[in-house]
mmCIF file of C-alpha atoms in Angstrom:
data_model
loop_
_atom_site.group_PDB
_atom_site.id
_atom_site.type_symbol
_atom_site.label_atom_id
_atom_site.label_comp_id
_atom_site.label_asym_id
_atom_site.label_seq_id
_atom_site.Cartn_x
_atom_site.Cartn_y
_atom_site.Cartn_z
ATOM 1 C CA UNK X 1 -108.671 165.199 -107.650
ATOM 2 C CA UNK X 2 -111.394 164.216 -105.164
ATOM 3 C CA UNK X 3 -113.175 162.143 -107.818
ATOM 4 C CA UNK X 4 -110.137 159.921 -108.440
ATOM 5 C CA UNK X 5 -110.155 156.758 -106.369
ATOM 6 C CA UNK X 6 -106.361 156.467 -106.220
ATOM 7 C CA UNK X 7 -106.125 159.923 -104.607
ATOM 8 C CA UNK X 8 -109.023 159.465 -102.162
ATOM 9 C CA UNK X 9 -106.945 158.537 -99.096
ATOM 10 C CA UNK X 10 -104.578 161.474 -99.605
ATOM 11 C CA UNK X 11 -107.463 163.889 -100.214
ATOM 12 C CA UNK X 12 -109.117 162.820 -96.943
ATOM 13 C CA UNK X 13 -105.838 163.362 -95.118
ATOM 14 C CA UNK X 14 -105.396 166.841 -96.603
ATOM 15 C CA UNK X 15 -108.974 167.729 -95.592
ATOM 16 C CA UNK X 16 -108.396 166.491 -92.029
ATOM 17 C CA UNK X 17 -105.213 168.450 -91.376
ATOM 18 C CA UNK X 18 -106.861 171.620 -92.678
ATOM 19 C CA UNK X 19 -109.246 171.676 -89.694
ATOM 20 C CA UNK X 20 -108.102 171.600 -86.044
ATOM 21 C CA UNK X 21 -111.317 169.797 -85.120
ATOM 22 C CA UNK X 22 -110.498 166.763 -87.287
ATOM 23 C CA UNK X 23 -106.703 166.767 -86.928
ATOM 24 C CA UNK X 24 -105.424 163.628 -85.198
ATOM 25 C CA UNK X 25 -102.261 163.596 -83.054
ATOM 26 C CA UNK X 26 -100.460 161.276 -85.484
ATOM 27 C CA UNK X 27 -100.752 159.587 -88.865
ATOM 28 C CA UNK X 28 -99.059 156.666 -90.539
ATOM 29 C CA UNK X 29 -98.195 157.161 -94.214
ATOM 30 C CA UNK X 30 -98.341 153.603 -95.542
ATOM 31 C CA UNK X 31 -96.707 152.809 -98.858
ATOM 32 C CA UNK X 32 -93.813 153.726 -101.118
ATOM 33 C CA UNK X 33 -95.667 155.827 -103.707
ATOM 34 C CA UNK X 34 -93.379 158.852 -103.651
ATOM 35 C CA UNK X 35 -95.739 161.100 -105.618
ATOM 36 C CA UNK X 36 -98.565 160.736 -103.087
ATOM 37 C CA UNK X 37 -96.138 161.090 -100.175
ATOM 38 C CA UNK X 38 -94.896 164.333 -101.701
ATOM 39 C CA UNK X 39 -98.481 165.636 -101.925
ATOM 40 C CA UNK X 40 -99.037 164.811 -98.250
ATOM 41 C CA UNK X 41 -95.811 166.472 -97.163
ATOM 42 C CA UNK X 42 -96.464 169.639 -99.155
ATOM 43 C CA UNK X 43 -99.976 169.885 -97.694
ATOM 44 C CA UNK X 44 -98.651 169.488 -94.139
ATOM 45 C CA UNK X 45 -95.968 172.129 -94.627
ATOM 46 C CA UNK X 46 -98.365 174.583 -96.252
ATOM 47 C CA UNK X 47 -100.980 174.136 -93.493
ATOM 48 C CA UNK X 48 -99.007 173.555 -90.290
ATOM 49 C CA UNK X 49 -95.428 174.683 -90.922
ATOM 50 C CA UNK X 50 -95.336 178.152 -92.524
ATOM 51 C CA UNK X 51 -92.032 179.203 -94.042
ATOM 52 C CA UNK X 52 -91.279 181.914 -91.456
ATOM 53 C CA UNK X 53 -91.252 179.347 -88.599
ATOM 54 C CA UNK X 54 -90.343 176.172 -90.519
ATOM 55 C CA UNK X 55 -86.781 176.062 -89.223
ATOM 56 C CA UNK X 56 -88.115 175.851 -85.667
ATOM 57 C CA UNK X 57 -91.167 173.615 -86.101
ATOM 58 C CA UNK X 58 -90.230 171.016 -88.736
ATOM 59 C CA UNK X 59 -88.287 167.922 -87.643
ATOM 60 C CA UNK X 60 -87.168 165.152 -90.019
ATOM 61 C CA UNK X 61 -86.199 162.206 -87.844
ATOM 62 C CA UNK X 62 -85.112 158.629 -88.464
ATOM 63 C CA UNK X 63 -85.853 155.773 -86.075
ATOM 64 C CA UNK X 64 -82.617 154.121 -87.171
ATOM 65 C CA UNK X 65 -80.723 157.070 -85.662
ATOM 66 C CA UNK X 66 -83.095 158.541 -83.051
ATOM 67 C CA UNK X 67 -84.938 156.468 -80.430
ATOM 68 C CA UNK X 68 -88.715 156.600 -80.177
ATOM 69 C CA UNK X 69 -88.308 157.870 -76.591
ATOM 70 C CA UNK X 70 -86.412 160.932 -77.780
ATOM 71 C CA UNK X 71 -88.933 161.537 -80.574
ATOM 72 C CA UNK X 72 -91.889 161.388 -78.194
ATOM 73 C CA UNK X 73 -90.090 163.649 -75.717
ATOM 74 C CA UNK X 74 -89.506 166.178 -78.486
ATOM 75 C CA UNK X 75 -93.174 166.020 -79.477
ATOM 76 C CA UNK X 76 -94.294 166.489 -75.880
ATOM 77 C CA UNK X 77 -92.058 169.515 -75.263
ATOM 78 C CA UNK X 78 -93.610 172.804 -76.503
ATOM 79 C CA UNK X 79 -91.464 174.958 -78.741
ATOM 80 C CA UNK X 80 -90.633 178.504 -77.666
ATOM 81 C CA UNK X 81 -90.109 179.614 -81.274
ATOM 82 C CA UNK X 82 -93.158 178.132 -83.037
ATOM 83 C CA UNK X 83 -96.778 177.514 -82.021
ATOM 84 C CA UNK X 84 -96.928 174.084 -83.680
ATOM 85 C CA UNK X 85 -94.501 171.225 -84.290
ATOM 86 C CA UNK X 86 -94.418 168.715 -87.156
ATOM 87 C CA UNK X 87 -92.338 165.550 -86.872
ATOM 88 C CA UNK X 88 -91.748 163.281 -89.879
ATOM 89 C CA UNK X 89 -90.458 159.946 -88.565
ATOM 90 C CA UNK X 90 -88.914 157.631 -91.160
ATOM 91 C CA UNK X 91 -87.892 153.958 -90.891
ATOM 92 C CA UNK X 92 -90.975 152.851 -88.988
ATOM 93 C CA UNK X 93 -89.924 149.259 -89.729
ATOM 94 C CA UNK X 94 -87.277 149.659 -86.984
ATOM 95 C CA UNK X 95 -90.072 149.430 -84.386
ATOM 96 C CA UNK X 96 -91.028 146.020 -85.771
ATOM 97 C CA UNK X 97 -87.574 144.481 -85.995
ATOM 98 C CA UNK X 98 -86.446 141.603 -83.818
ATOM 99 C CA UNK X 99 -87.374 141.836 -80.182
ATOM 100 C CA UNK X 100 -90.602 142.524 -78.343
ATOM 101 C CA UNK X 101 -90.142 146.322 -78.128
ATOM 102 C CA UNK X 102 -92.485 146.376 -75.119
ATOM 103 C CA UNK X 103 -90.927 149.512 -73.655
ATOM 104 C CA UNK X 104 -91.152 151.365 -76.952
ATOM 105 C CA UNK X 105 -94.836 150.589 -77.496
ATOM 106 C CA UNK X 106 -95.599 151.309 -73.835
ATOM 107 C CA UNK X 107 -94.066 154.767 -74.305
ATOM 108 C CA UNK X 108 -96.159 155.284 -77.454
ATOM 109 C CA UNK X 109 -99.358 154.341 -75.599
ATOM 110 C CA UNK X 110 -98.459 156.662 -72.723
ATOM 111 C CA UNK X 111 -97.859 159.607 -75.057
ATOM 112 C CA UNK X 112 -101.043 159.159 -77.077
ATOM 113 C CA UNK X 113 -103.216 158.909 -73.983
ATOM 114 C CA UNK X 114 -102.327 162.566 -73.430
ATOM 115 C CA UNK X 115 -100.742 163.888 -76.626
ATOM 116 C CA UNK X 116 -99.477 167.399 -77.170
ATOM 117 C CA UNK X 117 -102.262 169.184 -79.102
ATOM 118 C CA UNK X 118 -99.648 171.448 -80.678
ATOM 119 C CA UNK X 119 -97.678 168.640 -82.300
ATOM 120 C CA UNK X 120 -98.253 166.266 -85.201
ATOM 121 C CA UNK X 121 -96.285 163.037 -85.668
ATOM 122 C CA UNK X 122 -96.176 161.450 -89.115
ATOM 123 C CA UNK X 123 -94.765 157.915 -89.205
ATOM 124 C CA UNK X 124 -93.473 156.999 -92.680
ATOM 125 C CA UNK X 125 -93.868 153.295 -93.517
ATOM 126 C CA UNK X 126 -92.302 153.337 -96.957
ATOM 127 C CA UNK X 127 -91.021 149.768 -96.558
ATOM 128 C CA UNK X 128 -94.471 148.595 -97.657
ATOM 129 C CA UNK X 129 -95.600 148.336 -101.251
ATOM 130 C CA UNK X 130 -99.342 148.765 -101.646
ATOM 131 C CA UNK X 131 -100.716 147.830 -105.095
ATOM 132 C CA UNK X 132 -103.674 149.521 -106.733
ATOM 133 C CA UNK X 133 -105.829 146.509 -105.840
ATOM 134 C CA UNK X 134 -105.337 145.777 -102.132
ATOM 135 C CA UNK X 135 -106.362 142.158 -102.693
ATOM 136 C CA UNK X 136 -103.116 141.673 -104.654
ATOM 137 C CA UNK X 137 -100.864 142.867 -101.857
ATOM 138 C CA UNK X 138 -97.839 140.691 -101.170
ATOM 139 C CA UNK X 139 -98.347 138.350 -98.214
ATOM 140 C CA UNK X 140 -95.352 139.714 -96.312
ATOM 141 C CA UNK X 141 -96.469 143.312 -96.853
ATOM 142 C CA UNK X 142 -99.963 142.350 -95.728
ATOM 143 C CA UNK X 143 -98.578 140.937 -92.489
ATOM 144 C CA UNK X 144 -96.570 144.101 -91.858
ATOM 145 C CA UNK X 145 -99.612 146.228 -92.664
ATOM 146 C CA UNK X 146 -101.770 144.346 -90.143
ATOM 147 C CA UNK X 147 -99.085 144.533 -87.447
ATOM 148 C CA UNK X 148 -98.853 148.311 -87.809
ATOM 149 C CA UNK X 149 -102.647 148.595 -87.711
ATOM 150 C CA UNK X 150 -102.842 146.461 -84.553
ATOM 151 C CA UNK X 151 -100.228 148.492 -82.668
ATOM 152 C CA UNK X 152 -100.897 152.052 -83.887
ATOM 153 C CA UNK X 153 -104.452 151.897 -85.190
ATOM 154 C CA UNK X 154 -106.025 153.075 -81.933
ATOM 155 C CA UNK X 155 -104.074 156.339 -81.941
ATOM 156 C CA UNK X 156 -103.061 157.155 -85.518
ATOM 157 C CA UNK X 157 -104.860 157.903 -88.733
ATOM 158 C CA UNK X 158 -103.830 155.774 -91.700
ATOM 159 C CA UNK X 159 -103.056 157.194 -95.142
ATOM 160 C CA UNK X 160 -102.614 154.548 -97.832
ATOM 161 C CA UNK X 161 -100.114 155.614 -100.469
ATOM 162 C CA UNK X 162 -101.041 152.914 -102.964
ATOM 163 C CA UNK X 163 -99.979 152.709 -106.594
ATOM 164 C CA UNK X 164 -102.043 154.987 -108.790
ATOM 165 C CA UNK X 165 -104.403 153.258 -111.197
ATOM 166 C CA UNK X 166 -103.573 153.844 -114.878
ATOM 167 C CA UNK X 167 -106.986 155.346 -115.659
ATOM 168 C CA UNK X 168 -106.702 157.703 -112.681
ATOM 169 C CA UNK X 169 -103.230 158.713 -113.821
ATOM 170 C CA UNK X 170 -104.610 159.555 -117.271
ATOM 171 C CA UNK X 171 -107.409 161.632 -115.730
ATOM 172 C CA UNK X 172 -104.884 163.419 -113.527
ATOM 173 C CA UNK X 173 -102.821 164.365 -116.569
ATOM 174 C CA UNK X 174 -105.771 165.764 -118.548
ATOM 175 C CA UNK X 175 -107.473 167.602 -115.672
ATOM 176 C CA UNK X 176 -104.246 169.106 -114.354
ATOM 177 C CA UNK X 177 -103.388 170.352 -117.825
ATOM 178 C CA UNK X 178 -106.873 171.873 -118.187
ATOM 179 C CA UNK X 179 -106.452 173.695 -114.879
ATOM 180 C CA UNK X 180 -103.420 175.373 -116.436
ATOM 181 C CA UNK X 181 -105.254 176.246 -119.657
ATOM 182 C CA UNK X 182 -103.499 173.629 -121.772
ATOM 183 C CA UNK X 183 -105.251 170.951 -123.821
ATOM 184 C CA UNK X 184 -103.791 167.457 -123.323
ATOM 185 C CA UNK X 185 -105.068 165.048 -125.983
ATOM 186 C CA UNK X 186 -106.475 161.796 -124.514
ATOM 187 C CA UNK X 187 -104.290 159.570 -126.701
ATOM 188 C CA UNK X 188 -101.238 161.622 -125.678
ATOM 189 C CA UNK X 189 -102.126 161.229 -121.982
ATOM 190 C CA UNK X 190 -102.539 157.466 -122.378
ATOM 191 C CA UNK X 191 -99.223 157.172 -124.209
ATOM 192 C CA UNK X 192 -97.486 159.172 -121.469
ATOM 193 C CA UNK X 193 -98.880 156.938 -118.724
ATOM 194 C CA UNK X 194 -98.296 153.665 -120.594
ATOM 195 C CA UNK X 195 -94.752 154.526 -121.577
ATOM 196 C CA UNK X 196 -93.793 155.314 -117.973
ATOM 197 C CA UNK X 197 -95.545 152.335 -116.419
ATOM 198 C CA UNK X 198 -97.991 154.511 -114.409
ATOM 199 C CA UNK X 199 -95.087 155.732 -112.247
ATOM 200 C CA UNK X 200 -96.540 159.008 -110.995
ATOM 201 C CA UNK X 201 -93.224 160.644 -110.083
ATOM 202 C CA UNK X 202 -91.945 160.104 -113.610
ATOM 203 C CA UNK X 203 -95.286 161.114 -115.108
ATOM 204 C CA UNK X 204 -95.361 164.352 -113.110
ATOM 205 C CA UNK X 205 -91.791 165.183 -114.126
ATOM 206 C CA UNK X 206 -92.380 164.523 -117.842
ATOM 207 C CA UNK X 207 -95.751 166.288 -117.619
ATOM 208 C CA UNK X 208 -94.066 169.510 -116.507
ATOM 209 C CA UNK X 209 -91.557 169.270 -119.337
ATOM 210 C CA UNK X 210 -94.325 168.769 -121.892
ATOM 211 C CA UNK X 211 -96.283 171.775 -120.616
ATOM 212 C CA UNK X 212 -93.182 173.944 -120.843
ATOM 213 C CA UNK X 213 -92.527 172.615 -124.339
ATOM 214 C CA UNK X 214 -95.981 173.432 -125.720
ATOM 215 C CA UNK X 215 -96.331 176.765 -123.906
ATOM 216 C CA UNK X 216 -92.979 178.075 -125.112
ATOM 217 C CA UNK X 217 -93.106 180.555 -128.013
ATOM 218 C CA UNK X 218 -93.045 178.791 -131.386
ATOM 219 C CA UNK X 219 -92.218 180.214 -134.794
ATOM 220 C CA UNK X 220 -94.980 180.661 -137.360
ATOM 221 C CA UNK X 221 -94.728 182.308 -140.794
ATOM 222 C CA UNK X 222 -95.805 185.921 -140.594
ATOM 223 C CA UNK X 223 -97.842 185.564 -143.781
ATOM 224 C CA UNK X 224 -100.274 183.211 -142.027
ATOM 225 C CA UNK X 225 -101.179 185.746 -139.321
ATOM 226 C CA UNK X 226 -101.389 188.925 -141.457
ATOM 227 C CA UNK X 227 -104.783 189.740 -142.975
ATOM 228 C CA UNK X 228 -104.917 189.220 -146.738
ATOM 229 C CA UNK X 229 -105.654 192.843 -147.547
ATOM 230 C CA UNK X 230 -102.678 194.010 -145.509
ATOM 231 C CA UNK X 231 -100.128 191.537 -146.825
ATOM 232 C CA UNK X 232 -99.088 193.462 -149.923
ATOM 233 C CA UNK X 233 -98.489 196.648 -147.964
ATOM 234 C CA UNK X 234 -96.839 194.706 -145.162
ATOM 235 C CA UNK X 235 -94.336 193.079 -147.476
ATOM 236 C CA UNK X 236 -93.484 196.194 -149.484
ATOM 237 C CA UNK X 237 -91.222 197.681 -146.842
ATOM 238 C CA UNK X 238 -89.352 196.170 -143.904
ATOM 239 C CA UNK X 239 -90.853 196.630 -140.443
ATOM 240 C CA UNK X 240 -88.752 198.722 -138.080
ATOM 241 C CA UNK X 241 -88.546 198.218 -134.329
ATOM 242 C CA UNK X 242 -88.601 201.068 -131.801
ATOM 243 C CA UNK X 243 -84.792 200.817 -131.620
ATOM 244 C CA UNK X 244 -84.520 201.364 -135.373
ATOM 245 C CA UNK X 245 -83.646 197.763 -136.285
ATOM 246 C CA UNK X 246 -85.524 195.864 -139.029
ATOM 247 C CA UNK X 247 -87.866 193.124 -137.776
ATOM 248 C CA UNK X 248 -87.659 189.753 -139.530
ATOM 249 C CA UNK X 249 -90.778 189.029 -141.572
ATOM 250 C CA UNK X 250 -90.133 185.280 -141.659
ATOM 251 C CA UNK X 251 -91.746 184.424 -138.345
ATOM 252 C CA UNK X 252 -93.733 185.689 -135.409
ATOM 253 C CA UNK X 253 -94.036 184.122 -131.969
ATOM 254 C CA UNK X 254 -97.119 182.162 -130.897
ATOM 255 C CA UNK X 255 -97.825 179.385 -128.412
ATOM 256 C CA UNK X 256 -99.531 176.073 -129.137
ATOM 257 C CA UNK X 257 -100.913 175.290 -125.647
ATOM 258 C CA UNK X 258 -101.804 171.746 -126.685
ATOM 259 C CA UNK X 259 -99.998 168.459 -126.075
ATOM 260 C CA UNK X 260 -100.371 165.917 -128.869
ATOM 261 C CA UNK X 261 -99.289 162.314 -129.245
ATOM 262 C CA UNK X 262 -96.382 163.504 -131.390
ATOM 263 C CA UNK X 263 -95.178 165.769 -128.585
ATOM 264 C CA UNK X 264 -95.121 162.847 -126.140
ATOM 265 C CA UNK X 265 -93.279 160.608 -128.584
ATOM 266 C CA UNK X 266 -90.730 163.346 -129.233
ATOM 267 C CA UNK X 267 -90.168 164.616 -125.721
ATOM 268 C CA UNK X 268 -90.628 161.501 -123.586
ATOM 269 C CA UNK X 269 -90.025 158.243 -125.383
ATOM 270 C CA UNK X 270 -87.060 159.429 -127.426
ATOM 271 C CA UNK X 271 -85.538 161.171 -124.424
ATOM 272 C CA UNK X 272 -85.831 158.042 -122.303
ATOM 273 C CA UNK X 273 -84.406 155.856 -125.033
ATOM 274 C CA UNK X 274 -81.452 158.174 -125.587
ATOM 275 C CA UNK X 275 -80.672 158.640 -121.908
ATOM 276 C CA UNK X 276 -81.417 156.017 -119.295
ATOM 277 C CA UNK X 277 -81.522 152.821 -121.353
ATOM 278 C CA UNK X 278 -78.566 153.858 -123.478
ATOM 279 C CA UNK X 279 -76.641 154.466 -120.244
ATOM 280 C CA UNK X 280 -77.514 151.030 -118.815
ATOM 281 C CA UNK X 281 -76.708 149.504 -122.205
ATOM 282 C CA UNK X 282 -73.215 151.006 -122.100
ATOM 283 C CA UNK X 283 -72.803 149.886 -118.476
ATOM 284 C CA UNK X 284 -73.877 146.305 -119.180
ATOM 285 C CA UNK X 285 -71.556 146.224 -122.225
ATOM 286 C CA UNK X 286 -68.705 147.497 -119.979
ATOM 287 C CA UNK X 287 -68.145 150.407 -122.375
ATOM 288 C CA UNK X 288 -66.731 152.922 -119.900
ATOM 289 C CA UNK X 289 -66.037 155.844 -122.289
ATOM 290 C CA UNK X 290 -69.539 155.713 -123.773
ATOM 291 C CA UNK X 291 -71.121 155.349 -120.319
ATOM 292 C CA UNK X 292 -69.345 158.480 -119.063
ATOM 293 C CA UNK X 293 -70.379 160.445 -122.161
ATOM 294 C CA UNK X 294 -73.998 159.375 -121.695
ATOM 295 C CA UNK X 295 -73.875 160.311 -118.005
ATOM 296 C CA UNK X 296 -72.742 163.835 -118.871
ATOM 297 C CA UNK X 297 -75.414 164.054 -121.572
ATOM 298 C CA UNK X 298 -78.063 162.949 -119.086
ATOM 299 C CA UNK X 299 -76.968 165.573 -116.559
ATOM 300 C CA UNK X 300 -76.811 168.310 -119.173
ATOM 301 C CA UNK X 301 -80.315 167.446 -120.371
ATOM 302 C CA UNK X 302 -81.741 167.513 -116.827
ATOM 303 C CA UNK X 303 -83.405 170.662 -115.558
ATOM 304 C CA UNK X 304 -81.575 170.365 -112.254
ATOM 305 C CA UNK X 305 -78.204 169.245 -113.608
ATOM 306 C CA UNK X 306 -76.185 167.655 -110.813
ATOM 307 C CA UNK X 307 -78.963 168.515 -108.348
ATOM 308 C CA UNK X 308 -81.142 165.910 -110.101
ATOM 309 C CA UNK X 309 -78.568 163.189 -109.366
ATOM 310 C CA UNK X 310 -80.678 161.374 -106.767
ATOM 311 C CA UNK X 311 -83.490 161.022 -109.286
ATOM 312 C CA UNK X 312 -81.066 159.484 -111.788
ATOM 313 C CA UNK X 313 -79.838 157.043 -109.127
ATOM 314 C CA UNK X 314 -83.437 156.077 -108.389
ATOM 315 C CA UNK X 315 -83.953 155.231 -112.051
ATOM 316 C CA UNK X 316 -80.679 153.271 -112.203
ATOM 317 C CA UNK X 317 -81.586 151.252 -109.113
ATOM 318 C CA UNK X 318 -85.052 150.591 -110.511
ATOM 319 C CA UNK X 319 -83.607 149.404 -113.840
ATOM 320 C CA UNK X 320 -81.105 147.057 -112.189
ATOM 321 C CA UNK X 321 -83.895 145.608 -110.033
ATOM 322 C CA UNK X 322 -85.899 144.986 -113.199
ATOM 323 C CA UNK X 323 -82.867 143.272 -114.742
ATOM 324 C CA UNK X 324 -82.473 141.122 -111.624
ATOM 325 C CA UNK X 325 -86.060 139.874 -111.873
ATOM 326 C CA UNK X 326 -85.728 139.302 -115.625
ATOM 327 C CA UNK X 327 -82.519 137.347 -115.075
ATOM 328 C CA UNK X 328 -83.954 135.213 -112.260
ATOM 329 C CA UNK X 329 -87.189 134.416 -114.139
ATOM 330 C CA UNK X 330 -85.389 134.016 -117.497
ATOM 331 C CA UNK X 331 -88.288 135.671 -119.344
ATOM 332 C CA UNK X 332 -88.759 136.609 -122.983
ATOM 333 C CA UNK X 333 -90.429 139.822 -124.291
ATOM 334 C CA UNK X 334 -93.849 138.163 -124.443
ATOM 335 C CA UNK X 335 -93.837 137.111 -120.787
ATOM 336 C CA UNK X 336 -92.099 140.108 -119.278
ATOM 337 C CA UNK X 337 -95.347 141.816 -118.251
ATOM 338 C CA UNK X 338 -96.325 138.751 -116.219
ATOM 339 C CA UNK X 339 -93.302 138.956 -113.915
ATOM 340 C CA UNK X 340 -93.134 142.755 -113.590
ATOM 341 C CA UNK X 341 -96.095 144.178 -111.700
ATOM 342 C CA UNK X 342 -97.975 147.364 -112.496
ATOM 343 C CA UNK X 343 -95.988 150.398 -111.426
ATOM 344 C CA UNK X 344 -92.714 148.506 -111.823
ATOM 345 C CA UNK X 345 -92.730 148.038 -115.589
ATOM 346 C CA UNK X 346 -90.459 149.664 -118.107
ATOM 347 C CA UNK X 347 -91.803 151.489 -121.187
ATOM 348 C CA UNK X 348 -92.883 148.995 -123.877
ATOM 349 C CA UNK X 349 -90.225 150.201 -126.307
ATOM 350 C CA UNK X 350 -87.467 149.304 -123.821
ATOM 351 C CA UNK X 351 -88.541 145.723 -123.009
ATOM 352 C CA UNK X 352 -86.345 143.930 -125.550
ATOM 353 C CA UNK X 353 -83.347 146.163 -124.831
ATOM 354 C CA UNK X 354 -83.590 145.524 -121.110
ATOM 355 C CA UNK X 355 -83.833 141.754 -121.591
ATOM 356 C CA UNK X 356 -80.731 141.879 -123.792
ATOM 357 C CA UNK X 357 -78.895 143.913 -121.160
ATOM 358 C CA UNK X 358 -79.943 141.575 -118.332
ATOM 359 C CA UNK X 359 -78.560 138.555 -120.213
ATOM 360 C CA UNK X 360 -75.122 140.167 -120.354
ATOM 361 C CA UNK X 361 -74.757 139.607 -116.604
ATOM 362 C CA UNK X 362 -73.451 136.156 -115.811
ATOM 363 C CA UNK X 363 -74.909 135.761 -112.339
ATOM 364 C CA UNK X 364 -77.286 137.184 -109.787
ATOM 365 C CA UNK X 365 -74.271 138.375 -107.786
ATOM 366 C CA UNK X 366 -73.230 140.844 -110.495
ATOM 367 C CA UNK X 367 -76.669 142.491 -110.509
ATOM 368 C CA UNK X 368 -76.927 142.664 -106.721
ATOM 369 C CA UNK X 369 -73.427 144.183 -106.696
ATOM 370 C CA UNK X 370 -74.662 146.885 -109.082
ATOM 371 C CA UNK X 371 -77.639 147.631 -106.811
ATOM 372 C CA UNK X 372 -75.322 147.908 -103.795
ATOM 373 C CA UNK X 373 -73.038 150.302 -105.672
ATOM 374 C CA UNK X 374 -76.017 152.523 -106.539
ATOM 375 C CA UNK X 375 -77.177 152.433 -102.906
ATOM 376 C CA UNK X 376 -73.704 153.464 -101.718
ATOM 377 C CA UNK X 377 -73.615 156.364 -104.194
ATOM 378 C CA UNK X 378 -77.096 157.419 -103.048
ATOM 379 C CA UNK X 379 -75.862 157.536 -99.448
ATOM 380 C CA UNK X 380 -72.868 159.631 -100.501
ATOM 381 C CA UNK X 381 -75.055 162.118 -102.372
ATOM 382 C CA UNK X 382 -77.386 162.494 -99.406
ATOM 383 C CA UNK X 383 -74.360 163.232 -97.213
ATOM 384 C CA UNK X 384 -73.696 166.500 -99.117
ATOM 385 C CA UNK X 385 -70.429 165.605 -100.890
ATOM 386 C CA UNK X 386 -68.078 168.303 -102.120
ATOM 387 C CA UNK X 387 -68.518 167.181 -105.728
ATOM 388 C CA UNK X 388 -71.661 165.310 -106.828
ATOM 389 C CA UNK X 389 -70.330 164.785 -110.333
ATOM 390 C CA UNK X 390 -67.313 162.936 -108.948
ATOM 391 C CA UNK X 391 -69.600 160.565 -107.030
ATOM 392 C CA UNK X 392 -71.629 159.830 -110.170
ATOM 393 C CA UNK X 393 -68.570 159.345 -112.365
ATOM 394 C CA UNK X 394 -67.025 156.931 -109.876
ATOM 395 C CA UNK X 395 -70.301 154.998 -109.742
ATOM 396 C CA UNK X 396 -70.464 154.674 -113.537
ATOM 397 C CA UNK X 397 -66.839 153.538 -113.684
ATOM 398 C CA UNK X 398 -67.460 150.923 -110.985
ATOM 399 C CA UNK X 399 -70.620 149.682 -112.684
ATOM 400 C CA UNK X 400 -68.821 149.463 -116.043
ATOM 401 C CA UNK X 401 -65.917 147.445 -114.645
ATOM 402 C CA UNK X 402 -65.833 143.676 -114.321
ATOM 403 C CA UNK X 403 -65.940 142.758 -110.622
ATOM 404 C CA UNK X 404 -62.669 141.382 -109.340
ATOM 405 C CA UNK X 405 -63.047 138.158 -107.344
ATOM 406 C CA UNK X 406 -61.544 138.317 -103.873
ATOM 407 C CA UNK X 407 -59.282 135.524 -102.579
ATOM 408 C CA UNK X 408 -62.006 134.482 -100.145
ATOM 409 C CA UNK X 409 -64.899 134.227 -102.598
ATOM 410 C CA UNK X 410 -66.496 130.764 -102.263
ATOM 411 C CA UNK X 411 -66.161 128.514 -105.316
ATOM 412 C CA UNK X 412 -67.229 125.000 -106.245
ATOM 413 C CA UNK X 413 -63.677 123.836 -105.495
ATOM 414 C CA UNK X 414 -63.411 125.607 -102.146
ATOM 415 C CA UNK X 415 -62.666 122.435 -100.180
ATOM 416 C CA UNK X 416 -60.086 121.354 -102.734
ATOM 417 C CA UNK X 417 -58.410 124.761 -102.547
ATOM 418 C CA UNK X 418 -58.184 124.453 -98.781
#
C-alpha cells in the first residue's frame, strides 16, 4: 500500500514504530477515518504490545474520565510486568475545551522534555474530520487542527487519518485481492467503492464477504470436468465412496476465485437494500412490527450476530445524520450529492428512498431525537449489558414510536398558555 497516497501517512507511521531509532515518544492520530485508525492500532499492538504481555502493557484511557496528570504519571512509571507500555488516549478535544489549561500543557511539556523511552502515548483526535483534499477541510476543523499542531507539534508525530480517495480505495480492493490469489474485476471494484461511498470500513467488511463468497466451493456439472473419452465409462456405473455410499454424479466442487460485477450487485447492493434502508424505511413509517422483523433479519445475516450490534448502530446513526442534512437543505435526488460530501454519501440506489424517508419527519427535533436514542443505545452496548438484543429491540421500538410532547415543551402559544 506504500504507493497509495491516501495510505502514505499511516505507512510512514508503521515504518517509524517498527524501528526504535525512529520511534517518537508520542503521536497524535488526527481524523475520524476508522479504517486507517484500525490499521495503526493493529500495527502498534503487533510491534510493541505482544499478546503474552498485552494485559500488562496496553492502556486504553479517556481524557473525559482520566486526567492528563494521571496519564502522564502512568507513562512515566515503568511496568514490572512488561518491558514497554502503550497508552491510547481518547477524547483529546477535552484538552482544548473552555479554560486555559495552563497546568495541563505545562505537565505535558515537562514530561516530553524527559519522556520514558519505554512508553508510547497515542493521542486520538477523532473529533476532526479530514477530507481527502486538505484544502477542503472545514474551517472549524482547520482551527482545531492548527491548535493541536501548535501545542503538541514539538513533541509528537502527526498521523493524518484522512478520507481515502476513491481511486486509492479501488486500487486497495484489487491489490489486496491479488495478494490473496483472487481476481477482482476492475468494474466490480469500482462498483463496490461507489456503492459504499468510499467508506473504507464498509468496503473492507463487504470485501471480506465477497472473497468468502467466491472462494467457497461451488457446484459444477460433473460432465464438464470429465474427459470426453472417459465419460461413457464414468456414467455406466455409479461411483462408490470409500464408505460404500454412491457419489452423486450431478456435481463436483470447484472454486471460482474471481469477483465479478454480478457478485457485487448480488452480495452488496441487494443486501444493503434489503437490510439497512428497509429498516430505516420501517422506522420512518412507524411500522414497529416490520422494523423488529428487519432488525432480527439484519442480525441473523451478520457474521457476528449480536456482537456486530455496534456496527449496525454506527450505520443507523450515519443514516439519520444524512436524513437530517437532507431535511435541513430540502434537496432533491439531483442535488443530493452537492450537500453530502465524499465519504458521507449513501449508495446511489438508496438516494431517492432516503429522501422519501427524511420527508416523513416533521421537524429537525424528531431527527435529532433519533440520533440521541442511537447514541444512548451505543453507550449501553459499550457498557456490556446482560442482553444486547434487548437494547437493540428497545431502540427500534423507541425510534418507531411517535415522540410524546412533554408538558414543558415550548410552543408558539407558550406565553398564552402561561
